[in-house]
């Protein structure tokens, strides 16, 4: 078992490895997602948040373990911008504060919002990576087509200036999706959120579209490694006529996938941890 306790550690690879080790030691499969993963693919980003994807049956336990390890839950409760409908980011199952600094409360369409940029998020696998196989506990096989380590040789050599590429060393194996699977997950996230549902869902769809832009700009994705229907999607993403061909194809593909029950059943969004903050 891991005896790690959070005491304001610097947000770096050692903290990430310690969290991974703690989750693994408690039998909780986990994989990184978000900006930290995009950095490994070559995107020059400023890392503010750490995102872990957890299998749905394990996510309550993962939250309990992080609380027991002294990761402070968000104190803002319903006032946190991250849990309000106006937020375009995927809503996490729970999030924790890694650094108390944050922007001042603001008003948007009559809603007051506050959020901490330096945070740790837990997301259900059914919300972000439902199309991927089960997340392995511990290190995946070296040739696993779905998951890899952040130190994998398939990633570009580490750039100490931009801090992109494969991590030179971690004190414990940290997992991430392979580039083709991650690109597909973003495309499927876009298609899921693009389905009819009003302005809120369209705003979330634009988030996934933006994340795909980082891959197009910085990574060495081979379209041939994508699923055929996403190969077509990816080609239209950079169509000379702009976004209209992509939107037409996406509308048809999203309808086809929804008819085939490809998207997990929708559920009411909200964070369990709101009650842990003392607010309701």
PDB file of C-alpha atoms in Angstrom:
ATOM      1  CA  UNK A   1       0.000   0.000   0.000  1.00  0.00           C
ATOM      2  CA  UNK A   2       1.110   3.572  -0.643  1.00  0.00           C
ATOM      3  CA  UNK A   3       1.521   5.888   2.356  1.00  0.00           C
ATOM      4  CA  UNK A   4       1.717   9.037   0.205  1.00  0.00           C
ATOM      5  CA  UNK A   5       0.163  12.189   1.661  1.00  0.00           C
ATOM      6  CA  UNK A   6      -0.283  15.422  -0.265  1.00  0.00           C
ATOM      7  CA  UNK A   7       1.220  18.440   1.474  1.00  0.00           C
ATOM      8  CA  UNK A   8       1.341  21.017  -1.301  1.00  0.00           C
ATOM      9  CA  UNK A   9       3.784  19.151  -3.533  1.00  0.00           C
ATOM     10  CA  UNK A  10       4.980  20.856  -6.690  1.00  0.00           C
ATOM     11  CA  UNK A  11       2.871  19.962  -9.729  1.00  0.00           C
ATOM     12  CA  UNK A  12       5.382  17.804 -11.583  1.00  0.00           C
ATOM     13  CA  UNK A  13       6.084  14.274 -12.801  1.00  0.00           C
ATOM     14  CA  UNK A  14       6.922  13.078  -9.279  1.00  0.00           C
ATOM     15  CA  UNK A  15       3.501  14.116  -7.990  1.00  0.00           C
ATOM     16  CA  UNK A  16       1.821  12.419 -10.949  1.00  0.00           C
ATOM     17  CA  UNK A  17       3.782   9.206 -10.380  1.00  0.00           C
ATOM     18  CA  UNK A  18       2.933   9.271  -6.667  1.00  0.00           C
ATOM     19  CA  UNK A  19      -0.789   9.606  -7.408  1.00  0.00           C
ATOM     20  CA  UNK A  20      -0.613   6.786  -9.952  1.00  0.00           C
ATOM     21  CA  UNK A  21       1.244   4.538  -7.525  1.00  0.00           C
ATOM     22  CA  UNK A  22      -1.284   5.239  -4.782  1.00  0.00           C
ATOM     23  CA  UNK A  23      -4.231   4.391  -7.039  1.00  0.00           C
ATOM     24  CA  UNK A  24      -2.556   1.232  -8.366  1.00  0.00           C
ATOM     25  CA  UNK A  25      -1.690   0.116  -4.825  1.00  0.00           C
ATOM     26  CA  UNK A  26      -5.400   0.253  -4.031  1.00  0.00           C
ATOM     27  CA  UNK A  27      -6.364  -1.762  -7.114  1.00  0.00           C
ATOM     28  CA  UNK A  28      -7.712   1.212  -9.067  1.00  0.00           C
ATOM     29  CA  UNK A  29      -6.802   1.285 -12.793  1.00  0.00           C
ATOM     30  CA  UNK A  30      -6.064   4.793 -14.026  1.00  0.00           C
ATOM     31  CA  UNK A  31      -4.778   6.649 -17.064  1.00  0.00           C
ATOM     32  CA  UNK A  32      -3.813  10.287 -17.691  1.00  0.00           C
ATOM     33  CA  UNK A  33      -5.851  12.559 -19.970  1.00  0.00           C
ATOM     34  CA  UNK A  34      -5.851  16.241 -20.919  1.00  0.00           C
ATOM     35  CA  UNK A  35      -3.033  18.814 -21.178  1.00  0.00           C
ATOM     36  CA  UNK A  36      -0.351  16.589 -19.628  1.00  0.00           C
ATOM     37  CA  UNK A  37      -0.986  13.965 -22.309  1.00  0.00           C
ATOM     38  CA  UNK A  38      -1.012  16.578 -25.085  1.00  0.00           C
ATOM     39  CA  UNK A  39       2.410  17.727 -23.856  1.00  0.00           C
ATOM     40  CA  UNK A  40       3.730  14.204 -24.311  1.00  0.00           C
ATOM     41  CA  UNK A  41       2.473  14.323 -27.910  1.00  0.00           C
ATOM     42  CA  UNK A  42       4.396  17.556 -28.497  1.00  0.00           C
ATOM     43  CA  UNK A  43       1.921  20.331 -27.664  1.00  0.00           C
ATOM     44  CA  UNK A  44       3.645  23.265 -25.962  1.00  0.00           C
ATOM     45  CA  UNK A  45       1.159  23.973 -23.174  1.00  0.00           C
ATOM     46  CA  UNK A  46       1.164  25.409 -19.682  1.00  0.00           C
ATOM     47  CA  UNK A  47       0.080  22.584 -17.383  1.00  0.00           C
ATOM     48  CA  UNK A  48      -2.358  23.765 -14.727  1.00  0.00           C
ATOM     49  CA  UNK A  49      -4.470  20.684 -14.094  1.00  0.00           C
ATOM     50  CA  UNK A  50      -3.893  16.953 -13.835  1.00  0.00           C
ATOM     51  CA  UNK A  51      -6.658  14.716 -15.169  1.00  0.00           C
ATOM     52  CA  UNK A  52      -7.048  11.026 -14.387  1.00  0.00           C
ATOM     53  CA  UNK A  53      -9.604   8.763 -16.053  1.00  0.00           C
ATOM     54  CA  UNK A  54     -10.911   5.974 -13.820  1.00  0.00           C
ATOM     55  CA  UNK A  55     -13.195   2.993 -14.630  1.00  0.00           C
ATOM     56  CA  UNK A  56     -16.701   3.827 -13.442  1.00  0.00           C
ATOM     57  CA  UNK A  57     -16.931   1.062 -10.777  1.00  0.00           C
ATOM     58  CA  UNK A  58     -13.721   2.349  -9.137  1.00  0.00           C
ATOM     59  CA  UNK A  59     -14.249   6.097  -9.195  1.00  0.00           C
ATOM     60  CA  UNK A  60     -15.943   6.448  -5.797  1.00  0.00           C
ATOM     61  CA  UNK A  61     -13.069   4.571  -4.198  1.00  0.00           C
ATOM     62  CA  UNK A  62     -10.528   6.717  -6.087  1.00  0.00           C
ATOM     63  CA  UNK A  63     -12.114   9.852  -4.682  1.00  0.00           C
ATOM     64  CA  UNK A  64     -12.065   8.423  -1.148  1.00  0.00           C
ATOM     65  CA  UNK A  65      -8.378   7.529  -1.455  1.00  0.00           C
ATOM     66  CA  UNK A  66      -7.447  11.030  -2.609  1.00  0.00           C
ATOM     67  CA  UNK A  67      -9.397  12.588   0.240  1.00  0.00           C
ATOM     68  CA  UNK A  68      -7.638  10.268   2.700  1.00  0.00           C
ATOM     69  CA  UNK A  69      -4.292  11.332   1.187  1.00  0.00           C
ATOM     70  CA  UNK A  70      -5.053  14.961   2.117  1.00  0.00           C
ATOM     71  CA  UNK A  71      -5.961  16.213  -1.355  1.00  0.00           C
ATOM     72  CA  UNK A  72      -8.321  19.102  -0.513  1.00  0.00           C
ATOM     73  CA  UNK A  73     -11.697  19.032  -2.295  1.00  0.00           C
ATOM     74  CA  UNK A  74     -12.839  22.198  -3.998  1.00  0.00           C
ATOM     75  CA  UNK A  75     -14.285  24.517  -1.310  1.00  0.00           C
ATOM     76  CA  UNK A  76     -16.492  26.450  -3.742  1.00  0.00           C
ATOM     77  CA  UNK A  77     -19.229  23.848  -4.114  1.00  0.00           C
ATOM     78  CA  UNK A  78     -21.965  25.009  -6.476  1.00  0.00           C
ATOM     79  CA  UNK A  79     -20.174  28.346  -6.970  1.00  0.00           C
ATOM     80  CA  UNK A  80     -17.274  26.654  -8.762  1.00  0.00           C
ATOM     81  CA  UNK A  81     -17.301  27.543 -12.435  1.00  0.00           C
ATOM     82  CA  UNK A  82     -16.257  23.987 -13.328  1.00  0.00           C
ATOM     83  CA  UNK A  83     -19.600  22.514 -12.245  1.00  0.00           C
ATOM     84  CA  UNK A  84     -21.831  25.179 -13.788  1.00  0.00           C
ATOM     85  CA  UNK A  85     -23.626  24.579 -17.090  1.00  0.00           C
ATOM     86  CA  UNK A  86     -21.822  27.546 -18.667  1.00  0.00           C
ATOM     87  CA  UNK A  87     -18.462  25.722 -18.356  1.00  0.00           C
ATOM     88  CA  UNK A  88     -17.299  24.291 -21.677  1.00  0.00           C
ATOM     89  CA  UNK A  89     -14.888  21.784 -20.085  1.00  0.00           C
ATOM     90  CA  UNK A  90     -15.988  18.168 -19.563  1.00  0.00           C
ATOM     91  CA  UNK A  91     -17.495  18.005 -16.094  1.00  0.00           C
ATOM     92  CA  UNK A  92     -15.359  15.929 -13.760  1.00  0.00           C
ATOM     93  CA  UNK A  93     -16.705  13.457 -11.227  1.00  0.00           C
ATOM     94  CA  UNK A  94     -14.621  15.183  -8.555  1.00  0.00           C
ATOM     95  CA  UNK A  95     -11.803  17.693  -8.426  1.00  0.00           C
ATOM     96  CA  UNK A  96      -9.208  18.629  -5.833  1.00  0.00           C
ATOM     97  CA  UNK A  97      -7.147  21.756  -5.264  1.00  0.00           C
ATOM     98  CA  UNK A  98      -3.387  21.523  -5.835  1.00  0.00           C
ATOM     99  CA  UNK A  99      -2.777  25.232  -5.292  1.00  0.00           C
ATOM    100  CA  UNK A 100      -5.194  27.670  -3.659  1.00  0.00           C
ATOM    101  CA  UNK A 101      -4.565  30.424  -6.198  1.00  0.00           C
ATOM    102  CA  UNK A 102      -7.428  31.153  -8.555  1.00  0.00           C
ATOM    103  CA  UNK A 103      -9.184  33.917 -10.503  1.00  0.00           C
ATOM    104  CA  UNK A 104     -11.586  36.255  -8.764  1.00  0.00           C
ATOM    105  CA  UNK A 105     -15.288  35.400  -8.873  1.00  0.00           C
ATOM    106  CA  UNK A 106     -16.940  36.727 -12.002  1.00  0.00           C
ATOM    107  CA  UNK A 107     -20.406  37.081 -13.402  1.00  0.00           C
ATOM    108  CA  UNK A 108     -21.510  35.442 -16.636  1.00  0.00           C
ATOM    109  CA  UNK A 109     -25.150  35.594 -17.697  1.00  0.00           C
ATOM    110  CA  UNK A 110     -26.148  36.208 -14.103  1.00  0.00           C
ATOM    111  CA  UNK A 111     -24.025  33.355 -12.722  1.00  0.00           C
ATOM    112  CA  UNK A 112     -21.170  33.924 -10.311  1.00  0.00           C
ATOM    113  CA  UNK A 113     -18.242  31.623 -10.982  1.00  0.00           C
ATOM    114  CA  UNK A 114     -14.943  30.777  -9.336  1.00  0.00           C
ATOM    115  CA  UNK A 115     -12.472  28.077 -10.257  1.00  0.00           C
ATOM    116  CA  UNK A 116      -8.969  26.991  -9.330  1.00  0.00           C
ATOM    117  CA  UNK A 117      -6.571  26.547 -12.260  1.00  0.00           C
ATOM    118  CA  UNK A 118      -4.216  24.277 -10.298  1.00  0.00           C
ATOM    119  CA  UNK A 119      -6.299  21.185  -9.689  1.00  0.00           C
ATOM    120  CA  UNK A 120      -6.569  17.403  -9.898  1.00  0.00           C
ATOM    121  CA  UNK A 121      -9.618  15.995 -11.676  1.00  0.00           C
ATOM    122  CA  UNK A 122     -11.191  12.536 -11.731  1.00  0.00           C
ATOM    123  CA  UNK A 123     -13.299  11.574 -14.746  1.00  0.00           C
ATOM    124  CA  UNK A 124     -15.333   8.466 -15.446  1.00  0.00           C
ATOM    125  CA  UNK A 125     -14.055   6.289 -18.276  1.00  0.00           C
ATOM    126  CA  UNK A 126     -17.594   6.219 -19.671  1.00  0.00           C
ATOM    127  CA  UNK A 127     -17.395   9.995 -20.172  1.00  0.00           C
ATOM    128  CA  UNK A 128     -14.075  10.288 -22.003  1.00  0.00           C
ATOM    129  CA  UNK A 129     -12.600   6.921 -23.037  1.00  0.00           C
ATOM    130  CA  UNK A 130     -15.584   4.604 -23.370  1.00  0.00           C
ATOM    131  CA  UNK A 131     -14.434   3.299 -26.784  1.00  0.00           C
ATOM    132  CA  UNK A 132     -11.128   2.015 -25.379  1.00  0.00           C
ATOM    133  CA  UNK A 133     -10.582  -1.408 -23.763  1.00  0.00           C
ATOM    134  CA  UNK A 134     -10.284  -1.778 -20.014  1.00  0.00           C
ATOM    135  CA  UNK A 135      -7.503   0.291 -18.454  1.00  0.00           C
ATOM    136  CA  UNK A 136      -4.746  -2.055 -17.245  1.00  0.00           C
ATOM    137  CA  UNK A 137      -3.616  -2.043 -13.639  1.00  0.00           C
ATOM    138  CA  UNK A 138       0.084  -1.222 -13.709  1.00  0.00           C
ATOM    139  CA  UNK A 139       2.199  -0.899 -16.855  1.00  0.00           C
ATOM    140  CA  UNK A 140       0.689  -1.949 -20.218  1.00  0.00           C
ATOM    141  CA  UNK A 141       2.522  -4.265 -22.608  1.00  0.00           C
ATOM    142  CA  UNK A 142       5.293  -2.470 -24.581  1.00  0.00           C
ATOM    143  CA  UNK A 143       3.379  -2.934 -27.855  1.00  0.00           C
ATOM    144  CA  UNK A 144      -0.101  -2.201 -26.491  1.00  0.00           C
ATOM    145  CA  UNK A 145      -1.979  -0.320 -29.265  1.00  0.00           C
ATOM    146  CA  UNK A 146      -4.276   1.444 -26.802  1.00  0.00           C
ATOM    147  CA  UNK A 147      -2.228   2.444 -23.753  1.00  0.00           C
ATOM    148  CA  UNK A 148       1.410   3.389 -23.234  1.00  0.00           C
ATOM    149  CA  UNK A 149       3.706   4.847 -20.594  1.00  0.00           C
ATOM    150  CA  UNK A 150       4.739   8.503 -20.563  1.00  0.00           C
ATOM    151  CA  UNK A 151       8.324   7.199 -20.944  1.00  0.00           C
ATOM    152  CA  UNK A 152       7.510   5.137 -24.074  1.00  0.00           C
ATOM    153  CA  UNK A 153      10.018   5.247 -26.939  1.00  0.00           C
ATOM    154  CA  UNK A 154       7.129   5.767 -29.371  1.00  0.00           C
ATOM    155  CA  UNK A 155       7.002   9.351 -28.095  1.00  0.00           C
ATOM    156  CA  UNK A 156       9.449  11.991 -29.310  1.00  0.00           C
ATOM    157  CA  UNK A 157      12.564  12.631 -27.281  1.00  0.00           C
ATOM    158  CA  UNK A 158      12.033  14.972 -24.349  1.00  0.00           C
ATOM    159  CA  UNK A 159      12.542  18.683 -25.051  1.00  0.00           C
ATOM    160  CA  UNK A 160      13.750  20.358 -21.818  1.00  0.00           C
ATOM    161  CA  UNK A 161      12.835  23.826 -23.108  1.00  0.00           C
ATOM    162  CA  UNK A 162       9.199  23.142 -23.996  1.00  0.00           C
ATOM    163  CA  UNK A 163       8.955  20.140 -21.635  1.00  0.00           C
ATOM    164  CA  UNK A 164       7.261  18.147 -24.371  1.00  0.00           C
ATOM    165  CA  UNK A 165       7.805  14.586 -25.525  1.00  0.00           C
ATOM    166  CA  UNK A 166       8.430  11.459 -23.500  1.00  0.00           C
ATOM    167  CA  UNK A 167       9.307  11.889 -19.859  1.00  0.00           C
ATOM    168  CA  UNK A 168      12.947  10.899 -19.216  1.00  0.00           C
ATOM    169  CA  UNK A 169      12.162   9.089 -15.966  1.00  0.00           C
ATOM    170  CA  UNK A 170       9.364   8.454 -13.482  1.00  0.00           C
ATOM    171  CA  UNK A 171       9.686   6.747 -10.117  1.00  0.00           C
ATOM    172  CA  UNK A 172       6.529   4.761 -10.967  1.00  0.00           C
ATOM    173  CA  UNK A 173       4.933   3.857 -14.362  1.00  0.00           C
ATOM    174  CA  UNK A 174       2.390   6.458 -15.513  1.00  0.00           C
ATOM    175  CA  UNK A 175      -0.066   5.507 -18.258  1.00  0.00           C
ATOM    176  CA  UNK A 176      -1.607   7.509 -21.097  1.00  0.00           C
ATOM    177  CA  UNK A 177      -3.565   6.578 -24.247  1.00  0.00           C
ATOM    178  CA  UNK A 178      -1.615   6.047 -27.444  1.00  0.00           C
ATOM    179  CA  UNK A 179      -1.897   8.946 -29.895  1.00  0.00           C
ATOM    180  CA  UNK A 180      -4.390   7.315 -32.324  1.00  0.00           C
ATOM    181  CA  UNK A 181      -6.704   6.248 -29.487  1.00  0.00           C
ATOM    182  CA  UNK A 182      -6.528   9.681 -27.870  1.00  0.00           C
ATOM    183  CA  UNK A 183      -7.337  11.411 -31.167  1.00  0.00           C
ATOM    184  CA  UNK A 184     -10.287   9.055 -31.649  1.00  0.00           C
ATOM    185  CA  UNK A 185     -11.524   9.768 -28.123  1.00  0.00           C
ATOM    186  CA  UNK A 186     -11.544  13.496 -28.861  1.00  0.00           C
ATOM    187  CA  UNK A 187     -13.426  12.930 -32.110  1.00  0.00           C
ATOM    188  CA  UNK A 188     -15.998  10.754 -30.357  1.00  0.00           C
ATOM    189  CA  UNK A 189     -16.305  13.314 -27.570  1.00  0.00           C
ATOM    190  CA  UNK A 190     -17.033  15.959 -30.179  1.00  0.00           C
ATOM    191  CA  UNK A 191     -19.610  13.763 -31.907  1.00  0.00           C
ATOM    192  CA  UNK A 192     -21.303  12.951 -28.622  1.00  0.00           C
ATOM    193  CA  UNK A 193     -21.567  16.588 -27.546  1.00  0.00           C
ATOM    194  CA  UNK A 194     -22.561  17.758 -31.028  1.00  0.00           C
ATOM    195  CA  UNK A 195     -25.769  15.770 -30.803  1.00  0.00           C
ATOM    196  CA  UNK A 196     -28.917  17.890 -30.343  1.00  0.00           C
ATOM    197  CA  UNK A 197     -29.081  19.365 -26.867  1.00  0.00           C
ATOM    198  CA  UNK A 198     -28.857  23.121 -26.995  1.00  0.00           C
ATOM    199  CA  UNK A 199     -26.123  25.708 -26.630  1.00  0.00           C
ATOM    200  CA  UNK A 200     -24.452  24.101 -23.607  1.00  0.00           C
ATOM    201  CA  UNK A 201     -23.670  20.916 -25.488  1.00  0.00           C
ATOM    202  CA  UNK A 202     -22.441  22.799 -28.558  1.00  0.00           C
ATOM    203  CA  UNK A 203     -20.072  24.751 -26.311  1.00  0.00           C
ATOM    204  CA  UNK A 204     -18.656  21.464 -25.005  1.00  0.00           C
ATOM    205  CA  UNK A 205     -18.328  20.195 -28.569  1.00  0.00           C
ATOM    206  CA  UNK A 206     -16.131  23.171 -29.412  1.00  0.00           C
ATOM    207  CA  UNK A 207     -13.816  22.178 -26.550  1.00  0.00           C
ATOM    208  CA  UNK A 208     -13.162  18.786 -28.148  1.00  0.00           C
ATOM    209  CA  UNK A 209     -12.655  20.426 -31.539  1.00  0.00           C
ATOM    210  CA  UNK A 210     -10.030  22.735 -30.037  1.00  0.00           C
ATOM    211  CA  UNK A 211      -8.208  19.828 -28.390  1.00  0.00           C
ATOM    212  CA  UNK A 212      -7.999  18.114 -31.773  1.00  0.00           C
ATOM    213  CA  UNK A 213      -6.348  21.251 -33.131  1.00  0.00           C
ATOM    214  CA  UNK A 214      -3.425  20.746 -30.731  1.00  0.00           C
ATOM    215  CA  UNK A 215      -2.870  17.270 -32.133  1.00  0.00           C
ATOM    216  CA  UNK A 216      -3.010  18.573 -35.692  1.00  0.00           C
ATOM    217  CA  UNK A 217      -0.525  21.351 -34.943  1.00  0.00           C
ATOM    218  CA  UNK A 218       2.005  19.569 -32.751  1.00  0.00           C
ATOM    219  CA  UNK A 219       1.827  15.791 -33.049  1.00  0.00           C
ATOM    220  CA  UNK A 220       2.905  13.244 -35.646  1.00  0.00           C
ATOM    221  CA  UNK A 221      -0.405  11.465 -35.970  1.00  0.00           C
ATOM    222  CA  UNK A 222      -0.670   9.034 -38.882  1.00  0.00           C
ATOM    223  CA  UNK A 223      -4.288   9.143 -40.119  1.00  0.00           C
ATOM    224  CA  UNK A 224      -3.937   5.546 -41.324  1.00  0.00           C
ATOM    225  CA  UNK A 225      -3.706   4.482 -37.670  1.00  0.00           C
ATOM    226  CA  UNK A 226      -7.209   5.804 -36.968  1.00  0.00           C
ATOM    227  CA  UNK A 227     -10.461   3.894 -37.309  1.00  0.00           C
ATOM    228  CA  UNK A 228     -11.826   4.301 -40.872  1.00  0.00           C
ATOM    229  CA  UNK A 229     -14.776   6.485 -39.893  1.00  0.00           C
ATOM    230  CA  UNK A 230     -12.454   8.752 -37.891  1.00  0.00           C
ATOM    231  CA  UNK A 231      -9.952   8.837 -40.775  1.00  0.00           C
ATOM    232  CA  UNK A 232     -12.668  10.500 -42.830  1.00  0.00           C
ATOM    233  CA  UNK A 233     -13.501  12.816 -39.935  1.00  0.00           C
ATOM    234  CA  UNK A 234      -9.832  13.788 -39.584  1.00  0.00           C
ATOM    235  CA  UNK A 235      -9.431  14.495 -43.292  1.00  0.00           C
ATOM    236  CA  UNK A 236     -12.458  16.808 -43.270  1.00  0.00           C
ATOM    237  CA  UNK A 237     -11.072  18.568 -40.188  1.00  0.00           C
ATOM    238  CA  UNK A 238      -8.576  20.226 -42.553  1.00  0.00           C
ATOM    239  CA  UNK A 239     -10.774  20.561 -45.643  1.00  0.00           C
ATOM    240  CA  UNK A 240      -9.939  23.586 -47.854  1.00  0.00           C
ATOM    241  CA  UNK A 241     -13.605  24.606 -47.817  1.00  0.00           C
ATOM    242  CA  UNK A 242     -13.510  25.110 -44.052  1.00  0.00           C
ATOM    243  CA  UNK A 243     -15.635  23.405 -41.425  1.00  0.00           C
ATOM    244  CA  UNK A 244     -18.853  22.896 -43.401  1.00  0.00           C
ATOM    245  CA  UNK A 245     -17.901  19.483 -44.883  1.00  0.00           C
ATOM    246  CA  UNK A 246     -16.861  18.327 -41.398  1.00  0.00           C
ATOM    247  CA  UNK A 247     -20.116  19.553 -39.861  1.00  0.00           C
ATOM    248  CA  UNK A 248     -22.201  17.741 -42.489  1.00  0.00           C
ATOM    249  CA  UNK A 249     -20.278  14.497 -42.026  1.00  0.00           C
ATOM    250  CA  UNK A 250     -20.354  14.849 -38.239  1.00  0.00           C
ATOM    251  CA  UNK A 251     -24.119  15.321 -38.161  1.00  0.00           C
ATOM    252  CA  UNK A 252     -24.652  12.122 -40.132  1.00  0.00           C
ATOM    253  CA  UNK A 253     -22.031  10.126 -38.220  1.00  0.00           C
ATOM    254  CA  UNK A 254     -23.295  11.258 -34.812  1.00  0.00           C
ATOM    255  CA  UNK A 255     -26.835  10.208 -35.756  1.00  0.00           C
ATOM    256  CA  UNK A 256     -25.560   6.837 -36.980  1.00  0.00           C
ATOM    257  CA  UNK A 257     -23.591   6.224 -33.789  1.00  0.00           C
ATOM    258  CA  UNK A 258     -26.476   7.259 -31.573  1.00  0.00           C
ATOM    259  CA  UNK A 259     -28.831   4.912 -33.400  1.00  0.00           C
ATOM    260  CA  UNK A 260     -26.310   2.118 -32.832  1.00  0.00           C
ATOM    261  CA  UNK A 261     -26.172   3.002 -29.092  1.00  0.00           C
ATOM    262  CA  UNK A 262     -22.448   3.691 -29.396  1.00  0.00           C
ATOM    263  CA  UNK A 263     -22.547   6.544 -26.894  1.00  0.00           C
ATOM    264  CA  UNK A 264     -22.927   5.564 -23.219  1.00  0.00           C
ATOM    265  CA  UNK A 265     -26.282   6.323 -21.670  1.00  0.00           C
ATOM    266  CA  UNK A 266     -26.573   9.939 -20.634  1.00  0.00           C
ATOM    267  CA  UNK A 267     -26.638  10.698 -16.923  1.00  0.00           C
ATOM    268  CA  UNK A 268     -27.210  13.765 -14.826  1.00  0.00           C
ATOM    269  CA  UNK A 269     -23.938  15.630 -14.462  1.00  0.00           C
ATOM    270  CA  UNK A 270     -22.621  16.923 -11.170  1.00  0.00           C
ATOM    271  CA  UNK A 271     -19.818  16.384  -8.726  1.00  0.00           C
ATOM    272  CA  UNK A 272     -20.133  14.044  -5.780  1.00  0.00           C
ATOM    273  CA  UNK A 273     -17.515  16.087  -4.002  1.00  0.00           C
ATOM    274  CA  UNK A 274     -19.741  19.148  -3.747  1.00  0.00           C
ATOM    275  CA  UNK A 275     -21.118  17.733  -0.487  1.00  0.00           C
ATOM    276  CA  UNK A 276     -17.568  17.168   0.772  1.00  0.00           C
ATOM    277  CA  UNK A 277     -16.881  20.874   0.514  1.00  0.00           C
ATOM    278  CA  UNK A 278     -19.558  21.696   3.046  1.00  0.00           C
ATOM    279  CA  UNK A 279     -21.763  23.390   0.441  1.00  0.00           C
ATOM    280  CA  UNK A 280     -24.964  22.180  -1.144  1.00  0.00           C
TER     281      UNK A 280
END
